[in-house]
Short mmCIF file of C-alpha atoms and ligand atoms in Angstrom, two decimals:
data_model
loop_
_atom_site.label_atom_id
_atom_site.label_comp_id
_atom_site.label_asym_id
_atom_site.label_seq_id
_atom_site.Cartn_x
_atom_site.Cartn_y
_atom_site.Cartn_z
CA UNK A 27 0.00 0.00 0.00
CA UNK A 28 2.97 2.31 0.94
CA UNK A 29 4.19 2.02 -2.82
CA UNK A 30 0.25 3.08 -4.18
CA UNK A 31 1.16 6.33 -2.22
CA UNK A 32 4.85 6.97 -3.19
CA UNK A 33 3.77 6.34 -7.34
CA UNK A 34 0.45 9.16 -6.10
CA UNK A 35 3.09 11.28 -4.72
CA UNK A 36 5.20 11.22 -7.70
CA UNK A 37 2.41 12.01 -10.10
CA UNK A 38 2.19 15.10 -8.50
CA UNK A 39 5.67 16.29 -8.87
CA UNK A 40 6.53 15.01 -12.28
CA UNK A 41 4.70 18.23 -13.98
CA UNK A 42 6.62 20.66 -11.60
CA UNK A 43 10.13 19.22 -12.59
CA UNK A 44 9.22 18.82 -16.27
CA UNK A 45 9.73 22.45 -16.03
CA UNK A 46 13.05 21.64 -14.70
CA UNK A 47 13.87 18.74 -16.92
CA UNK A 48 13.41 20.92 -20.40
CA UNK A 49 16.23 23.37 -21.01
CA UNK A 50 14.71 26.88 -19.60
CA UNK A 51 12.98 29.35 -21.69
CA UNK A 52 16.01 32.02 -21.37
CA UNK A 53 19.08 29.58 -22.75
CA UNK A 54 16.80 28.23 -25.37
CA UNK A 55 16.07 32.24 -26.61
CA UNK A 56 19.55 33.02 -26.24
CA UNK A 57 20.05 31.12 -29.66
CA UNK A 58 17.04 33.36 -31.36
CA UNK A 59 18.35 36.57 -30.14
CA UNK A 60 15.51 37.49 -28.17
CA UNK A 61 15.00 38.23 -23.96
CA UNK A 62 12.09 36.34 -22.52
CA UNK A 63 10.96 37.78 -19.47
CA UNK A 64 8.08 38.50 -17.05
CA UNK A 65 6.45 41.37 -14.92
CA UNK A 66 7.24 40.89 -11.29
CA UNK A 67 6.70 42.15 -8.01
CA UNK A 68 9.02 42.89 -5.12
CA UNK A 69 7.02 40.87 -2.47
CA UNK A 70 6.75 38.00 -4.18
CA UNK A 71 10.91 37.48 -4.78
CA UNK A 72 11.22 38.31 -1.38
CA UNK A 73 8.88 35.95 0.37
CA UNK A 74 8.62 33.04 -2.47
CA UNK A 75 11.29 30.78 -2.82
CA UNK A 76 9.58 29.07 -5.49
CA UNK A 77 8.84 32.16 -7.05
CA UNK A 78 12.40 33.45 -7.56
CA UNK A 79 13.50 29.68 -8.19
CA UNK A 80 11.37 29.67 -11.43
CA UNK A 81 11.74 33.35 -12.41
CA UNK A 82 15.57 33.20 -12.41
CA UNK A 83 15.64 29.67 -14.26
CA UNK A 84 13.29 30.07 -17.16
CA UNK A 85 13.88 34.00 -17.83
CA UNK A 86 16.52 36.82 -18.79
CA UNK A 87 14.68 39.67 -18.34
CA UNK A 88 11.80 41.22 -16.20
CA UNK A 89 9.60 44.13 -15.67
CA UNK A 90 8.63 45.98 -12.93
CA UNK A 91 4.75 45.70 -12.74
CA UNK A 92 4.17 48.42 -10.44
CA UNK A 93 7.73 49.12 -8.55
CA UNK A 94 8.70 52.03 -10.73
CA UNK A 95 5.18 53.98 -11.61
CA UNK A 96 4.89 57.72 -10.59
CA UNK A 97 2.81 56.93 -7.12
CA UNK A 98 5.23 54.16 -5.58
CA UNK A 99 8.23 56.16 -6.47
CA UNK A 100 7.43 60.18 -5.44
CA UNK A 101 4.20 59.39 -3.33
CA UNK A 102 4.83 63.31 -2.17
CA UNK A 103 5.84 65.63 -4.14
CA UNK A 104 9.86 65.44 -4.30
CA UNK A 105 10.19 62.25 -1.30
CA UNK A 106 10.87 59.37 -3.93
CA UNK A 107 11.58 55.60 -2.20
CA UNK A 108 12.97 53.06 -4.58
CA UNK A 109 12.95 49.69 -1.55
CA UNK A 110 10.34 47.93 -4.08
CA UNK A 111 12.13 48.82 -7.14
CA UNK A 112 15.85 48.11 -5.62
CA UNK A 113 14.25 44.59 -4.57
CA UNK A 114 13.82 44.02 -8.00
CA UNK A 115 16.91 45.05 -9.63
CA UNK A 116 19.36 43.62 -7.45
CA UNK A 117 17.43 40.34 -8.15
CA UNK A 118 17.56 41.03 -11.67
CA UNK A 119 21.66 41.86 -11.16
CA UNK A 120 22.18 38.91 -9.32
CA UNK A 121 20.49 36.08 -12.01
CA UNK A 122 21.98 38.10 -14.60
CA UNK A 123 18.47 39.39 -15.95
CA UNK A 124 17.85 42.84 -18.03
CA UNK A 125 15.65 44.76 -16.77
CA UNK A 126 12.79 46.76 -18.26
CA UNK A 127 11.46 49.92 -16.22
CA UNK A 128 8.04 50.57 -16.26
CA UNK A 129 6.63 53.25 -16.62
CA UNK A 130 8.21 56.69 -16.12
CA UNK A 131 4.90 59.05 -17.63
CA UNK A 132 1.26 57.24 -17.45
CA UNK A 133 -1.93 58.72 -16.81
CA UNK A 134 -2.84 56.34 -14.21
CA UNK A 135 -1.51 54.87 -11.11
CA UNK A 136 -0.52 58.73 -9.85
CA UNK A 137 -0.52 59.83 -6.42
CA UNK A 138 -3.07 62.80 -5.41
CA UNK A 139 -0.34 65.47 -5.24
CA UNK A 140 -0.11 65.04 -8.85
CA UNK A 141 -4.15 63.74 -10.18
CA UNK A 142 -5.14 67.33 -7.82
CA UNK A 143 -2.41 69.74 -9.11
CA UNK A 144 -3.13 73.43 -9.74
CA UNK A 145 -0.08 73.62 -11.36
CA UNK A 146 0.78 76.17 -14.14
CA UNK A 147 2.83 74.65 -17.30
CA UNK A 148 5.87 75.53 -16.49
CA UNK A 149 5.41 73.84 -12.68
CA UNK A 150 4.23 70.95 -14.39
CA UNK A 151 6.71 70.63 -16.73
CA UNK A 152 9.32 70.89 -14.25
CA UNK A 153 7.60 68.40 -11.76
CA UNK A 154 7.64 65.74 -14.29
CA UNK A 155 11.19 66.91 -15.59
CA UNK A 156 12.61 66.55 -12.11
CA UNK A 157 10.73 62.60 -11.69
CA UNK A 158 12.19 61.48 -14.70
CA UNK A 159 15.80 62.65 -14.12
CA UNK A 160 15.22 61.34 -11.10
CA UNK A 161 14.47 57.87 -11.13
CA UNK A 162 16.14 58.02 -14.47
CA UNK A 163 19.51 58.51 -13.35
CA UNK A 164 19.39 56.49 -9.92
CA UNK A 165 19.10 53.20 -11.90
CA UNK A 166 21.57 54.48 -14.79
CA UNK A 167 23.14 51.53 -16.63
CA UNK A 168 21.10 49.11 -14.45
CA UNK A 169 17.91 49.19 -16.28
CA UNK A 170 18.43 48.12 -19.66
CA UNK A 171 15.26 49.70 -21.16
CA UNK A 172 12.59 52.38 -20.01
CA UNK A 173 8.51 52.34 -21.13
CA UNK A 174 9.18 55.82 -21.13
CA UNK A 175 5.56 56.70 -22.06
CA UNK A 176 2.39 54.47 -21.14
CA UNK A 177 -0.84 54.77 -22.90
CA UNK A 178 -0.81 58.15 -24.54
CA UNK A 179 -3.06 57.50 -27.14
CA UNK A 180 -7.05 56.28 -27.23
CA UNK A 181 -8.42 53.71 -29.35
CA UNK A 182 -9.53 56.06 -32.37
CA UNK A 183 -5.93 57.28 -32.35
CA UNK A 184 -6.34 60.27 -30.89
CA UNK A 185 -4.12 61.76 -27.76
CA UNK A 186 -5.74 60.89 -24.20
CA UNK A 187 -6.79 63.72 -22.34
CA UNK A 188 -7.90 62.33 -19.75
CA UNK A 189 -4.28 62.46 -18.31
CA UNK A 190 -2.92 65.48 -15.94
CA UNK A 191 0.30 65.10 -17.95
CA UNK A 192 -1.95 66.10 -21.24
CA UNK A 193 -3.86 68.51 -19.41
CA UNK A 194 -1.02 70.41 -17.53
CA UNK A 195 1.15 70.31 -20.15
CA UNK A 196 -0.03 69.90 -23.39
CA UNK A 197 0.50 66.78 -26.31
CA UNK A 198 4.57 67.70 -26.30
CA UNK A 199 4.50 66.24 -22.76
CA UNK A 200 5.59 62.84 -24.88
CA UNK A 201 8.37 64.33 -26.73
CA UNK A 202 9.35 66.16 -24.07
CA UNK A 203 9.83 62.73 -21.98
CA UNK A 204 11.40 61.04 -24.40
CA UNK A 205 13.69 63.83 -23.82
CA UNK A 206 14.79 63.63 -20.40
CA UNK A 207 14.99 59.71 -20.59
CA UNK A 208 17.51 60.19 -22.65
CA UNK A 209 19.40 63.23 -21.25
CA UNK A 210 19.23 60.99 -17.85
CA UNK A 211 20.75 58.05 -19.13
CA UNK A 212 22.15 57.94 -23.25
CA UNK A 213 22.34 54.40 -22.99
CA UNK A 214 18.96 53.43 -21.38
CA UNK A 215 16.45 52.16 -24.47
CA UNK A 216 13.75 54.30 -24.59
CA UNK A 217 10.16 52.67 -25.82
CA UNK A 218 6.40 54.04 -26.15
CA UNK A 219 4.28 51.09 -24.77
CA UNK A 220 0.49 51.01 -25.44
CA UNK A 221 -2.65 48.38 -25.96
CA UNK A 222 -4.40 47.25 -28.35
CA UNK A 223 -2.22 48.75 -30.63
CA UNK A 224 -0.91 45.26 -32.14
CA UNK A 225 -2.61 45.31 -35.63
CA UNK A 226 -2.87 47.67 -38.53
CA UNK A 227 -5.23 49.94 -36.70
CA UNK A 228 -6.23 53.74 -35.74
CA UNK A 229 -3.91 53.62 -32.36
CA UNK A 230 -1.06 51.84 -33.93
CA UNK A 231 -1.25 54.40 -36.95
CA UNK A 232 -0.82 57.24 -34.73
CA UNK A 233 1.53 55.43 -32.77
CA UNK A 234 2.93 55.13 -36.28
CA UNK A 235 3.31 58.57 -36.85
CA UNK A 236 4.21 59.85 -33.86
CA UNK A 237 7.46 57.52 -33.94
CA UNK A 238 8.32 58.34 -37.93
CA UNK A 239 8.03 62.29 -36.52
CA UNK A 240 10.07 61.39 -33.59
CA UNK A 241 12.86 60.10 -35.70
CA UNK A 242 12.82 62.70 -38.19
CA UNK A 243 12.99 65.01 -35.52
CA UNK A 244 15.80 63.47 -33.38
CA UNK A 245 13.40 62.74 -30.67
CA UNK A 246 15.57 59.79 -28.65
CA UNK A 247 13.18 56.56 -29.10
CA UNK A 248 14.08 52.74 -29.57
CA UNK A 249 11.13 51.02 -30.00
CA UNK A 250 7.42 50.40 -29.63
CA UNK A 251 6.02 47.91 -27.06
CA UNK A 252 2.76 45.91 -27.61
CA UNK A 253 1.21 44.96 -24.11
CA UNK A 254 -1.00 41.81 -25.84
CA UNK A 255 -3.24 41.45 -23.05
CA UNK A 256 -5.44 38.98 -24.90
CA UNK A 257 -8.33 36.41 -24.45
CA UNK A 258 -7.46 33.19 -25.26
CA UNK A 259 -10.49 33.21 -27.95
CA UNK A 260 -9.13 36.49 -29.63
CA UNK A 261 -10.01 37.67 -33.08
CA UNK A 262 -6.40 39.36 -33.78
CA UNK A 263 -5.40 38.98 -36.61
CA UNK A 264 -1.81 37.21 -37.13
CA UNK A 265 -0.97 38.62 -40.53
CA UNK A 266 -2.58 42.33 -39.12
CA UNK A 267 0.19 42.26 -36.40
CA UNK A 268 2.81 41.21 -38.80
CA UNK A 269 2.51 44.04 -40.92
CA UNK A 270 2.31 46.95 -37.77
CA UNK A 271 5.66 44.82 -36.56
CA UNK A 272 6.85 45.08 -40.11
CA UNK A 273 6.25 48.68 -40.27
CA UNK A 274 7.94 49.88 -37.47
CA UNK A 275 10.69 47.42 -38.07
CA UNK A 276 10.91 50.11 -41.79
CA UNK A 277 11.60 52.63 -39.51
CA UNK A 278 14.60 51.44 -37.89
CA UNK A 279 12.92 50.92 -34.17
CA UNK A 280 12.34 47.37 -32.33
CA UNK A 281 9.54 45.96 -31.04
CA UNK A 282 9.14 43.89 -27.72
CA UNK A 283 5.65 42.01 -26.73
CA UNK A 284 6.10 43.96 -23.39
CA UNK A 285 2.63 42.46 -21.75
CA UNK A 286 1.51 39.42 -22.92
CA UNK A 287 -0.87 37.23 -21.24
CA UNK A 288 -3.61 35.14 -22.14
CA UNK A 289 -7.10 35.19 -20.10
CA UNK A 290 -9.52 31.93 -20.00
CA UNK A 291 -12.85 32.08 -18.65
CA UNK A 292 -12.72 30.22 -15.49
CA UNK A 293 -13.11 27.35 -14.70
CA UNK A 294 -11.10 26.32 -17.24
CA UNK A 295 -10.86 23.36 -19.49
CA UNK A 296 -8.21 21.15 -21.17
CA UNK A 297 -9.44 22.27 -24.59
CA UNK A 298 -9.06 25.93 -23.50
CA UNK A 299 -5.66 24.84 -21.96
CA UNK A 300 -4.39 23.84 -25.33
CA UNK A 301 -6.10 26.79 -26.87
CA UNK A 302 -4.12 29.35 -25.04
CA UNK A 303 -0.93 27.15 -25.64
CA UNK A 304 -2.00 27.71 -29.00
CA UNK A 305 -2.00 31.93 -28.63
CA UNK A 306 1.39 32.01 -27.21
CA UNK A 307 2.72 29.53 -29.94
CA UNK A 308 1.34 32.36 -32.60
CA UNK A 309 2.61 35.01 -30.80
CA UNK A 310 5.75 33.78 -30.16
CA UNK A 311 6.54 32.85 -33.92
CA UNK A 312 5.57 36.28 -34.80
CA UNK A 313 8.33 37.75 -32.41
CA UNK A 314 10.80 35.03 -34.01
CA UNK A 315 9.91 35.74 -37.47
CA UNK A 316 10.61 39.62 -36.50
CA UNK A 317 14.48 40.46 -37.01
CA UNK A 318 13.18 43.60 -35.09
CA UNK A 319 11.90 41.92 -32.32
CA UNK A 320 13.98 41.72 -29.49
CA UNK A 321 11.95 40.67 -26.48
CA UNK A 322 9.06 38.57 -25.31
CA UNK A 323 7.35 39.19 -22.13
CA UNK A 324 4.58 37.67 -20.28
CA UNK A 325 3.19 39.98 -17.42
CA UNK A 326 3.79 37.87 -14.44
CA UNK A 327 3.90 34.05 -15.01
CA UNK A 328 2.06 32.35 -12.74
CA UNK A 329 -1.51 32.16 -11.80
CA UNK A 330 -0.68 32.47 -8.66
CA UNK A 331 -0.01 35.99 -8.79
CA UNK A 332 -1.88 37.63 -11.68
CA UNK A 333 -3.67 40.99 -11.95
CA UNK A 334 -6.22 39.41 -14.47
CA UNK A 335 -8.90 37.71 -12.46
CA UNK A 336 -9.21 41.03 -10.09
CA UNK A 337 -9.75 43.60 -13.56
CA UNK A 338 -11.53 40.67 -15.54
CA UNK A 339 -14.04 38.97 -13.56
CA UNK A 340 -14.42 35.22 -14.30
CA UNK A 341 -11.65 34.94 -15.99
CA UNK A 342 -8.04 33.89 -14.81
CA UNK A 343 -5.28 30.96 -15.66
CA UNK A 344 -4.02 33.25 -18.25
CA UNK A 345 0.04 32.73 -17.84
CA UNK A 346 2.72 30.48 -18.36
CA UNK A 347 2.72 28.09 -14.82
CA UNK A 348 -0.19 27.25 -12.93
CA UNK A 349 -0.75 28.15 -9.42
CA UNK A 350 1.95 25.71 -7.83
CA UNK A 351 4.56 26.63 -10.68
CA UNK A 352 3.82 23.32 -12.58
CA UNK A 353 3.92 24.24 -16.53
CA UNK A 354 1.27 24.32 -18.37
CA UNK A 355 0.40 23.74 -21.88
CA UNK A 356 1.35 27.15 -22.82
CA UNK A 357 4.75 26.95 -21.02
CA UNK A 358 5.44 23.73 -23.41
CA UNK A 359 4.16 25.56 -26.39
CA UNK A 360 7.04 27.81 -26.04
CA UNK A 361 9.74 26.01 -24.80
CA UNK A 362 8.80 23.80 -28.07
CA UNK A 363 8.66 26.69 -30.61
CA UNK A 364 12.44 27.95 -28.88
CA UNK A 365 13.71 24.39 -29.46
CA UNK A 366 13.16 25.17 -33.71
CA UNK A 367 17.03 25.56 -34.36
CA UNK A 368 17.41 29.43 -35.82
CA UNK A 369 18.10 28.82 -39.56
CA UNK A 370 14.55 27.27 -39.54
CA UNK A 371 12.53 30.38 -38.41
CA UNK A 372 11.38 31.77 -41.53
CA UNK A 373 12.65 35.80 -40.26
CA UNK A 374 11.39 38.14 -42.83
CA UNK A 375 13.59 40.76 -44.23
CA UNK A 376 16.91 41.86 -41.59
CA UNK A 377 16.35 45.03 -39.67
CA UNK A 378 16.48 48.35 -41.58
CA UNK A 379 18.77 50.43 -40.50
O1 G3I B 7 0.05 47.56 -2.88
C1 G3I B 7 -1.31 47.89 -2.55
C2 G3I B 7 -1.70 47.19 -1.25
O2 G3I B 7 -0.92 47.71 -0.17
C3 G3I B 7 -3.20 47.41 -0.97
O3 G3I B 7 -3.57 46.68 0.16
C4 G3I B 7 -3.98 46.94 -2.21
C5 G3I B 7 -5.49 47.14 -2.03
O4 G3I B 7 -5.75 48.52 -2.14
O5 G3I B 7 -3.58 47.68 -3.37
C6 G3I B 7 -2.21 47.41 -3.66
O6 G3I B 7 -1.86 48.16 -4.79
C7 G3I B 7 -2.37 47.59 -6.01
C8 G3I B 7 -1.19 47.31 -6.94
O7 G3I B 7 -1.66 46.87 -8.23
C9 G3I B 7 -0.26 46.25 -6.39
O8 G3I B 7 -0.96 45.03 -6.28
C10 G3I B 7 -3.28 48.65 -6.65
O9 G3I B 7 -4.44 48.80 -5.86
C11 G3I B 7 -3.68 48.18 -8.05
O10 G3I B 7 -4.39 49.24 -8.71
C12 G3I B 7 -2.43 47.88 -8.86
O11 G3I B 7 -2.87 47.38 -10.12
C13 G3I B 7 -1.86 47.36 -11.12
C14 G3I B 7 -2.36 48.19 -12.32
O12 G3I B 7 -1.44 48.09 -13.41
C15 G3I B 7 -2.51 49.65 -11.95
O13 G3I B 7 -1.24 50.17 -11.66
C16 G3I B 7 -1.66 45.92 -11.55
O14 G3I B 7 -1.04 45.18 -10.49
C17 G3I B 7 -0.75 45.86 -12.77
O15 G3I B 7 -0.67 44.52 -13.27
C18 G3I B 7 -1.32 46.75 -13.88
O16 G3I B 7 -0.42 46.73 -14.95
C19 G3I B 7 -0.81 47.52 -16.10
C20 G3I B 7 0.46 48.08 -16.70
O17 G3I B 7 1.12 48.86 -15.75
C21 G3I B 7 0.12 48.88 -17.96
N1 G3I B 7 -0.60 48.04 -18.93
C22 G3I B 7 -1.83 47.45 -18.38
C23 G3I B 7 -1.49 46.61 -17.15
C24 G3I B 7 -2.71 45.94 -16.61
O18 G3I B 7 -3.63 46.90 -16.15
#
């Protein structure tokens, strides 16, 4: 009878070391050129073991989710803290991982000194001025790459103004951002990171133009970042996103899937399982196919810790590992599509310069 419970017990870890058994996500991407990384959160690598095990195994590069936004960083108005953030990045340091800041100028997640300001345009301009250089230049040449700007632009591709940057300042608050990123640290990659702006559509037109201006101008900016928060039933089209890759790719920049994750209605099935593997499989060969493409990142990567089932109600199970870090159908998807040797992605045209 003792045996009956030892082969049980087994059962139960076999999926969690499969994860451990296949060669990890990061040294198979190493041989495609591309980071893979994840969105993560300072309490978690501090009280998880399992947490940082898997996050420093399958993945050379993360995000901050939250760490580095306006309110966690200057929650009054010239008193910045950086424990959460410095949590991160010492992590990062110490599993050799990139890191990707996020986000220095978004319209949300602001503390009240800034959503209530009276401010004139030249206070305002000065107040976001002096955040940027600020948490700009404490992390310079430790974070690899800054979402400089979040979410500028609404769905019909016009500039939000619902955003005290846009209404204090005016639409050059962007530019102006770009900027200082760049004054703060030459060497930091500088992206504009937005939703639904994946396919050939209004946002990603302007999103479009605003980087062709940018670079005509001399504006400092690297690259576009595509969030890809997506249901695992989607209606994207593959060939759409292609071409807005394609096009930004003509004008020099990169691209990184900056937010990917894939929601299920809960509870979910083995069908829907396999159908989500199926989304990241897609989205994955569409970053590989991209010589422009230079990261992949999932925003968080377990279940166990996902903003998803809080901001979509019913729905959930939308990352890589499942609750108890065993890898799910997804996770194989990729690991599979990074084992294709390099010669046999079928990469489109090399980067323009
Ligand atoms: O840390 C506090 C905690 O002390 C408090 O008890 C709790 C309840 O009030 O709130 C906690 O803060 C929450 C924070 O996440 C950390 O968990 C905030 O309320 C909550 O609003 C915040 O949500 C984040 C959201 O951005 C807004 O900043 C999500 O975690 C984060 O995943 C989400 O990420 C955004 C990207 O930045 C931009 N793209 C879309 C993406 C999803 O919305």
């Amino acid at each position: 009878m003792k045996n009956y419970y030892i082969l049980i017990a087994l059962l139960f870890t076999i999926p969690a070391t499969m994860a451990q058994d296949a060669e990890p996500l990061r040294e198979l991407a190493k041989k495609h050129e591309i980071e893979i990384g994840a969105a993560v959160g300072p309490q978690q690598i501090q009280n998880d073991a399992l947490y940082r095990e898997t996050l420093a195994r399958e993945f050379s590069m993360v995000t901050t989710e939250n760490a580095l936004k306006f309110r966690p960083t200057e929650p009054q108005q010239g008193r910045f803290t950086f424990d959460d953030a410095d949590t991160i990045i010492e992590f990062a340091e110490s599993n050799n991982m990139k890191v990707r800041g996020h986000t220095l100028v978004w319209h949300s997640y602001l503390p009240n000194w800034v959503e209530n300001n009276d401010w004139t345009r030249e206070e305002a301009i000065e107040v976001l001025r002096n955040h940027i250089e600020t948490v700009v230049s404490r992390y310079e040449g430790r974070i690899f790459v800054w979402d400089v700007v979040n979410e500028a632009f609404e769905n019909d591709g016009s500039l939000r103004d619902d955003s005290a940057w846009y209404e204090a300042i005016g639409p050059e608050y962007v530019e102006m951002a770009f900027r200082w990123a760049h004054e703060a640290d030459p060497d930091a990659v500088l992206f504009y990171n937005d939703f639904g702006a994946e396919e050939m559509n209004a946002k990603s037109k302007a999103i479009y133009e605003m980087a062709k201006d940018f670079k005509e101008r001399g504006v400092p900016i690297d690259g576009i970042g595509l969030q890809m928060h997506i249901p695992f039933d989607h209606h994207l089209s593959g060939r759409s996103i292609r071409r807005n890759i394609q096009q930004i790719n003509d004008l020099g920049l990169q691209v990184h899937i900056t937010e990917l994750d894939v929601r299920i209605d809960t509870p979910v099935t083995d069908e829907e399982l396999q159908e989500q593997a199926d989304v990241y499989e897609e989205m994955l060969k569409i970053a590989l196919e991209a010589p422009n493409c230079t990261a992949f990142i999932t925003w968080g990567f377990t279940d166990r810790y996902s903003w998803i089932p809080s901001f979509f109600e019913g729905t959930g199970a939308a990352l890589l590992f499942d609750e108890d870090y065993n890898p799910k159908p997804a996770y194989q998807a990729l690991n599979a599509v990074l084992q294709t040797p390099p010669a046999q992605i079928n990469r489109w045209k090399e980067r323009n310069q």
